[in-house]
Short mmCIF file of C-alpha atoms in Angstrom, two decimals:
data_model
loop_
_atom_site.label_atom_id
_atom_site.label_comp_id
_atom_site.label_asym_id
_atom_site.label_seq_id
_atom_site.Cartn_x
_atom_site.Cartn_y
_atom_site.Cartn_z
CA UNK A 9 77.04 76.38 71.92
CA UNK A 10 76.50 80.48 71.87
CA UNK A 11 80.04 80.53 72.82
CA UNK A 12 83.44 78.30 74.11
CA UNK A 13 82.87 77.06 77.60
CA UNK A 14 85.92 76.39 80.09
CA UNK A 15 85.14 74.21 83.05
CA UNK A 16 85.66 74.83 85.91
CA UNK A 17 86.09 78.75 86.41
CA UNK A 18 88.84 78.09 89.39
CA UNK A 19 90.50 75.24 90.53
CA UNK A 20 92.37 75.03 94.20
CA UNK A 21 94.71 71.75 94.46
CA UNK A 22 97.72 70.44 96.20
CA UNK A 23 100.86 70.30 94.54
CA UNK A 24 101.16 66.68 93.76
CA UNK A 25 97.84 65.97 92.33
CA UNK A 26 96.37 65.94 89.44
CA UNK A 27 93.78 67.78 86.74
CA UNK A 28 91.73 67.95 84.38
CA UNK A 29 90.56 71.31 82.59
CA UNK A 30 87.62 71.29 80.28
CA UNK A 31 86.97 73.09 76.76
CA UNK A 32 83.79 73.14 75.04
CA UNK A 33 84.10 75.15 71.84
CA UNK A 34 81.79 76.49 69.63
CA UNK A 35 79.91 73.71 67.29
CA UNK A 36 81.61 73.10 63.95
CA UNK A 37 84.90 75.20 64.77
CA UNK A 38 87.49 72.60 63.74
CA UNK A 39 90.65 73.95 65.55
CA UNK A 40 90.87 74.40 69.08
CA UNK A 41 94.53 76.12 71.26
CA UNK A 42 94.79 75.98 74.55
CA UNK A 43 97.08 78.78 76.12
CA UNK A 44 97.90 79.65 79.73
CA UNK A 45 98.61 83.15 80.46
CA UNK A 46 100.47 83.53 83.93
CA UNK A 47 102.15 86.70 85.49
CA UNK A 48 105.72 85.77 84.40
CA UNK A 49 105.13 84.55 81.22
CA UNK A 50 102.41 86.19 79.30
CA UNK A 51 100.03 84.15 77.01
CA UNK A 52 101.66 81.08 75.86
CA UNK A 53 100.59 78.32 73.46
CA UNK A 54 100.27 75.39 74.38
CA UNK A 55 98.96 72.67 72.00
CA UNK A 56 96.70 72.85 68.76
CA UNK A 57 94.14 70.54 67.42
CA UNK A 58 92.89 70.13 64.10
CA UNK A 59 89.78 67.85 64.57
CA UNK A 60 91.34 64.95 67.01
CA UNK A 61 94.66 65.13 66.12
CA UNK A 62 96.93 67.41 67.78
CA UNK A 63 99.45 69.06 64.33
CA UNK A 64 101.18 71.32 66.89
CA UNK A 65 102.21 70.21 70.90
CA UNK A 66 105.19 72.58 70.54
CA UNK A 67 104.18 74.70 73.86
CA UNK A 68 103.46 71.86 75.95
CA UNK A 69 105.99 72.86 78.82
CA UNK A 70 106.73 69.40 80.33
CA UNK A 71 105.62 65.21 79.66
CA UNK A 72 103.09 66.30 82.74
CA UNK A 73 100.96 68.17 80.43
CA UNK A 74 98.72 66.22 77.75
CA UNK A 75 95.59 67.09 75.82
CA UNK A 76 93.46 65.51 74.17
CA UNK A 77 89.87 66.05 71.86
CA UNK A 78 87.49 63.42 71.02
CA UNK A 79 84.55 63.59 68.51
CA UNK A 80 85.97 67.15 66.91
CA UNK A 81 84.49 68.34 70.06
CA UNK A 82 85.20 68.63 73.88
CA UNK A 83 88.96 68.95 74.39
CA UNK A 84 90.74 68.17 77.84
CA UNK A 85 93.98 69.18 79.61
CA UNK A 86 95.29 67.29 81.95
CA UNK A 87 98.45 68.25 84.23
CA UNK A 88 99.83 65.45 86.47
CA UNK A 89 101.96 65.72 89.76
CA UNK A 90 100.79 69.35 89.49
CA UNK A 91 103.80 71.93 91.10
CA UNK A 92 103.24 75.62 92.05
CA UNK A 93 104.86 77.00 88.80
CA UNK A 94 101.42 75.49 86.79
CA UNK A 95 99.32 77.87 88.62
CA UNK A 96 98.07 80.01 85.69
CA UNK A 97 95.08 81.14 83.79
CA UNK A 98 94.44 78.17 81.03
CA UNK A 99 92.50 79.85 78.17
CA UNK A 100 91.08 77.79 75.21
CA UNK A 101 89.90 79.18 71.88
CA UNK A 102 88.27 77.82 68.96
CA UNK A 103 88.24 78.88 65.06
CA UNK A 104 86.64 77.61 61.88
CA UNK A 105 90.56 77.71 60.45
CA UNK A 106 94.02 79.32 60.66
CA UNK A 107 92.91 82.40 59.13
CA UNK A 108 89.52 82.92 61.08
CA UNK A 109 89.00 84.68 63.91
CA UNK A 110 89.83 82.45 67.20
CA UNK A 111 87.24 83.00 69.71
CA UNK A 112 88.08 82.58 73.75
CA UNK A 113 86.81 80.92 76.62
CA UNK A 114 86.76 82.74 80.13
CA UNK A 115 89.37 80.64 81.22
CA UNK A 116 90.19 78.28 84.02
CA UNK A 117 92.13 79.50 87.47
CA UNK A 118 94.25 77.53 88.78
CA UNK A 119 95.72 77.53 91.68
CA UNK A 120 98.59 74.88 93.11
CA UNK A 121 99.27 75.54 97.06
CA UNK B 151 110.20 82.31 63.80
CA UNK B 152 107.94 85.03 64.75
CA UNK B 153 107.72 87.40 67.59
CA UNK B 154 105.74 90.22 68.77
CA UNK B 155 106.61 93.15 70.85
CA UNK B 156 104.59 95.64 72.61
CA UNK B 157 105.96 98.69 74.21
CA UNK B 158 105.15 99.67 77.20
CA UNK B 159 103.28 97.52 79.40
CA UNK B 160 101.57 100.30 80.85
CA UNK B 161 99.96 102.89 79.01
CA UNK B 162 97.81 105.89 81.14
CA UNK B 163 95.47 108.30 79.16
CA UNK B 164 92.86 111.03 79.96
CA UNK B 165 89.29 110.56 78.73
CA UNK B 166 88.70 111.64 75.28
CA UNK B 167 92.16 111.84 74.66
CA UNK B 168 94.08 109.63 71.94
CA UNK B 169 94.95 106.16 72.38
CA UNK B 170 98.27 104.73 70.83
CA UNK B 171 99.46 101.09 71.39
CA UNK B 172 102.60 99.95 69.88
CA UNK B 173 102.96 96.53 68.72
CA UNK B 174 105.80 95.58 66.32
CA UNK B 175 106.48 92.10 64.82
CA UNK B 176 108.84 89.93 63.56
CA UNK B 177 107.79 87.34 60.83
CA UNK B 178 109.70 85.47 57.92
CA UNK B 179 106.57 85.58 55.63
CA UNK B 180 103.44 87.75 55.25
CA UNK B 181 102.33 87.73 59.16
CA UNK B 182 98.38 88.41 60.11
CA UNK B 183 98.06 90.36 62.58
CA UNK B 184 95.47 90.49 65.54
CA UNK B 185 94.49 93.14 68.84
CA UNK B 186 92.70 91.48 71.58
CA UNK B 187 91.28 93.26 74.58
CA UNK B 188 90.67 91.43 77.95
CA UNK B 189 88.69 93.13 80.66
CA UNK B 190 89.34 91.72 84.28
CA UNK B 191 88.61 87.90 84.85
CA UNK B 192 87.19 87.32 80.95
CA UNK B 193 88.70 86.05 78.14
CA UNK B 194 89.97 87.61 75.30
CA UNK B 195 88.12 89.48 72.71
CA UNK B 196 89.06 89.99 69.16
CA UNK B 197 89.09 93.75 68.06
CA UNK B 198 90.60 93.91 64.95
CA UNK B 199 92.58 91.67 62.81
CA UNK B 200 95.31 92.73 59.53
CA UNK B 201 95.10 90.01 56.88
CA UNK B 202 96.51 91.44 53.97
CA UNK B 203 93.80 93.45 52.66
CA UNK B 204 93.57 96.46 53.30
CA UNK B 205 96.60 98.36 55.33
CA UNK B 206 94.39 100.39 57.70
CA UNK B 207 92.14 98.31 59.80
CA UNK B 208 89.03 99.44 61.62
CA UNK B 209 87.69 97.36 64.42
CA UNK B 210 85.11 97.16 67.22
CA UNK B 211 84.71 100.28 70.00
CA UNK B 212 86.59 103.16 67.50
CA UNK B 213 89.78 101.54 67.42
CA UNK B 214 92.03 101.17 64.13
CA UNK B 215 95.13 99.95 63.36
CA UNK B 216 97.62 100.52 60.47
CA UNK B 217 99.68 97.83 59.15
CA UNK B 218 103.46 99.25 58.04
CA UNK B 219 105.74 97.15 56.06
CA UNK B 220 108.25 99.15 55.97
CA UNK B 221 108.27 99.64 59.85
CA UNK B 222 106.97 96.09 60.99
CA UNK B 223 104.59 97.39 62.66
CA UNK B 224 100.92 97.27 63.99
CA UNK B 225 99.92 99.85 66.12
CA UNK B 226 96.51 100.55 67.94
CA UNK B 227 94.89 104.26 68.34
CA UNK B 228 91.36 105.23 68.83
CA UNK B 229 90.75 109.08 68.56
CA UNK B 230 89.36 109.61 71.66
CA UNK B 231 89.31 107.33 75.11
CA UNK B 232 86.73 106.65 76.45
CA UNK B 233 86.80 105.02 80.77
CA UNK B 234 85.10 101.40 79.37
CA UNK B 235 88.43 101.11 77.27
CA UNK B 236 90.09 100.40 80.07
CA UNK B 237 91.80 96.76 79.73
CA UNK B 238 94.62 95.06 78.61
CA UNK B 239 95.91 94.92 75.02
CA UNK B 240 97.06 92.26 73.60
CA UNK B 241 98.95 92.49 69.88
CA UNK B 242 99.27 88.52 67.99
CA UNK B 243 100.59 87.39 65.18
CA UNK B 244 99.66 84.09 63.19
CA UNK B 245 101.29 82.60 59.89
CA UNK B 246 99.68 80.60 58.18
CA UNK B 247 101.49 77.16 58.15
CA UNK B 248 101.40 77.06 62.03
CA UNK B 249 97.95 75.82 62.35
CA UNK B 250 96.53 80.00 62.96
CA UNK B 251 98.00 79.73 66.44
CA UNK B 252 98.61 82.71 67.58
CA UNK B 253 102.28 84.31 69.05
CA UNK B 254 101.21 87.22 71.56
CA UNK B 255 102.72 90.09 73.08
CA UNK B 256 103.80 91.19 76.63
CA UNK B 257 100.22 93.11 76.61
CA UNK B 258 100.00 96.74 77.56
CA UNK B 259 97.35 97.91 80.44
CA UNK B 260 95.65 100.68 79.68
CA UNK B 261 93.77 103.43 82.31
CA UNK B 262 91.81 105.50 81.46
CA UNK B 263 91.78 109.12 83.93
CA UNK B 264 88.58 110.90 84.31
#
């Protein structure tokens, strides 16, 4: 695609419940990062994926949050029993390699009430 | 490990006066070094990266940055502001065997005064 897609733009949910966030990154770019960038905390990593496989998970704050990428492509996040401290901005980028520019999505809202 | 500090997390400017950033890092090896700018509600934008080249970097919209050993630092100036440079600043650093993820800084805001 022309550029990384993040669906959707804002999500509202309860705090219990879960979701899914959506990456589509730019065709061919082999690494993907999701971040989340919240008031508190800045712009944190979260996970990294080299083609499927997932070299890096260091930033993944809790066993609620997983990830994965199939086909080299379309990369999910998923946050279970969601609380009120994972509302954030979630912001995925994708690169041709570690020393290429990463390029970002607009980023998904979300909101836990 | 490696760190990255920006200081001040607001920064307030006339138009078409200089711009200065200050990002300083913290690496164990030869770091590369990004800016990003992010207007409201988008995502980041690259505007100039350091990857041992050359010291003095020139990016997108005027800006520049100058990469000092010696100082660890990184800092961002364009000569003259212009009001569409209003955003936030954001300095990163990346090593190499970390997969090119990228450690950020606090971010500094920038405005921009008529």
């Amino acid at each position: 695609g022309a550029g990384v897609s993040q669906s959707p733009s804002n999500k509202v949910t309860e705090k219990g419940k879960d979701v899914e966030l959506r990456c589509d990154p730019i065709s061919g770019h082999t690494a993907l990062y999701w971040y989340r960038q919240s008031l508190g905390q800045g712009l944190e990593f979260l996970i990294y994926f080299q083609g499927n496989s997932a070299p890096d998970k260091s930033g993944l704050p809790s066993d609620r949050f997983s990830a994965e990428r199939t086909g080299g492509s379309v990369s999910t996040l998923t946050i279970q029993r969601t609380q009120q401290e994972d509302s954030a901005v979630y912001l995925c980028a994708s690169s041709l390699g570690w020393n290429t520019e990463a390029f970002f999505g607009q980023g998904t809202r979300l909101t836990v009430v | 490990a490696q760190s990255v500090t920006q200081l001040g997390s607001h920064v307030s400017v006339s138009e078409g006066a200089l711009v200065l950033l200050r990002c300083n890092y913290s690496s164990s090896v030869p770091p590369y070094l990004f800016w990003y700018v992010q207007y409201p509600n988008q995502g980041l934008q690259l505007l100039l990266k350091y990857t041992s080249a050359a010291t003095l970097v020139k990016g997108i919209n005027g800006f520049e940055a100058e990469f000092k050993k010696s100082e660890t630092s990184f800092h961002l100036t364009k000569p003259s502001a212009h009001m569409s440079d209003a955003a936030e600043y954001f300095c990163a650093v990346s090593v190499y065997n970390q997969g090119g993820k990228l450690i950020f800084g606090q971010g500094t805001e920038l405005s921009v005064k008529p």
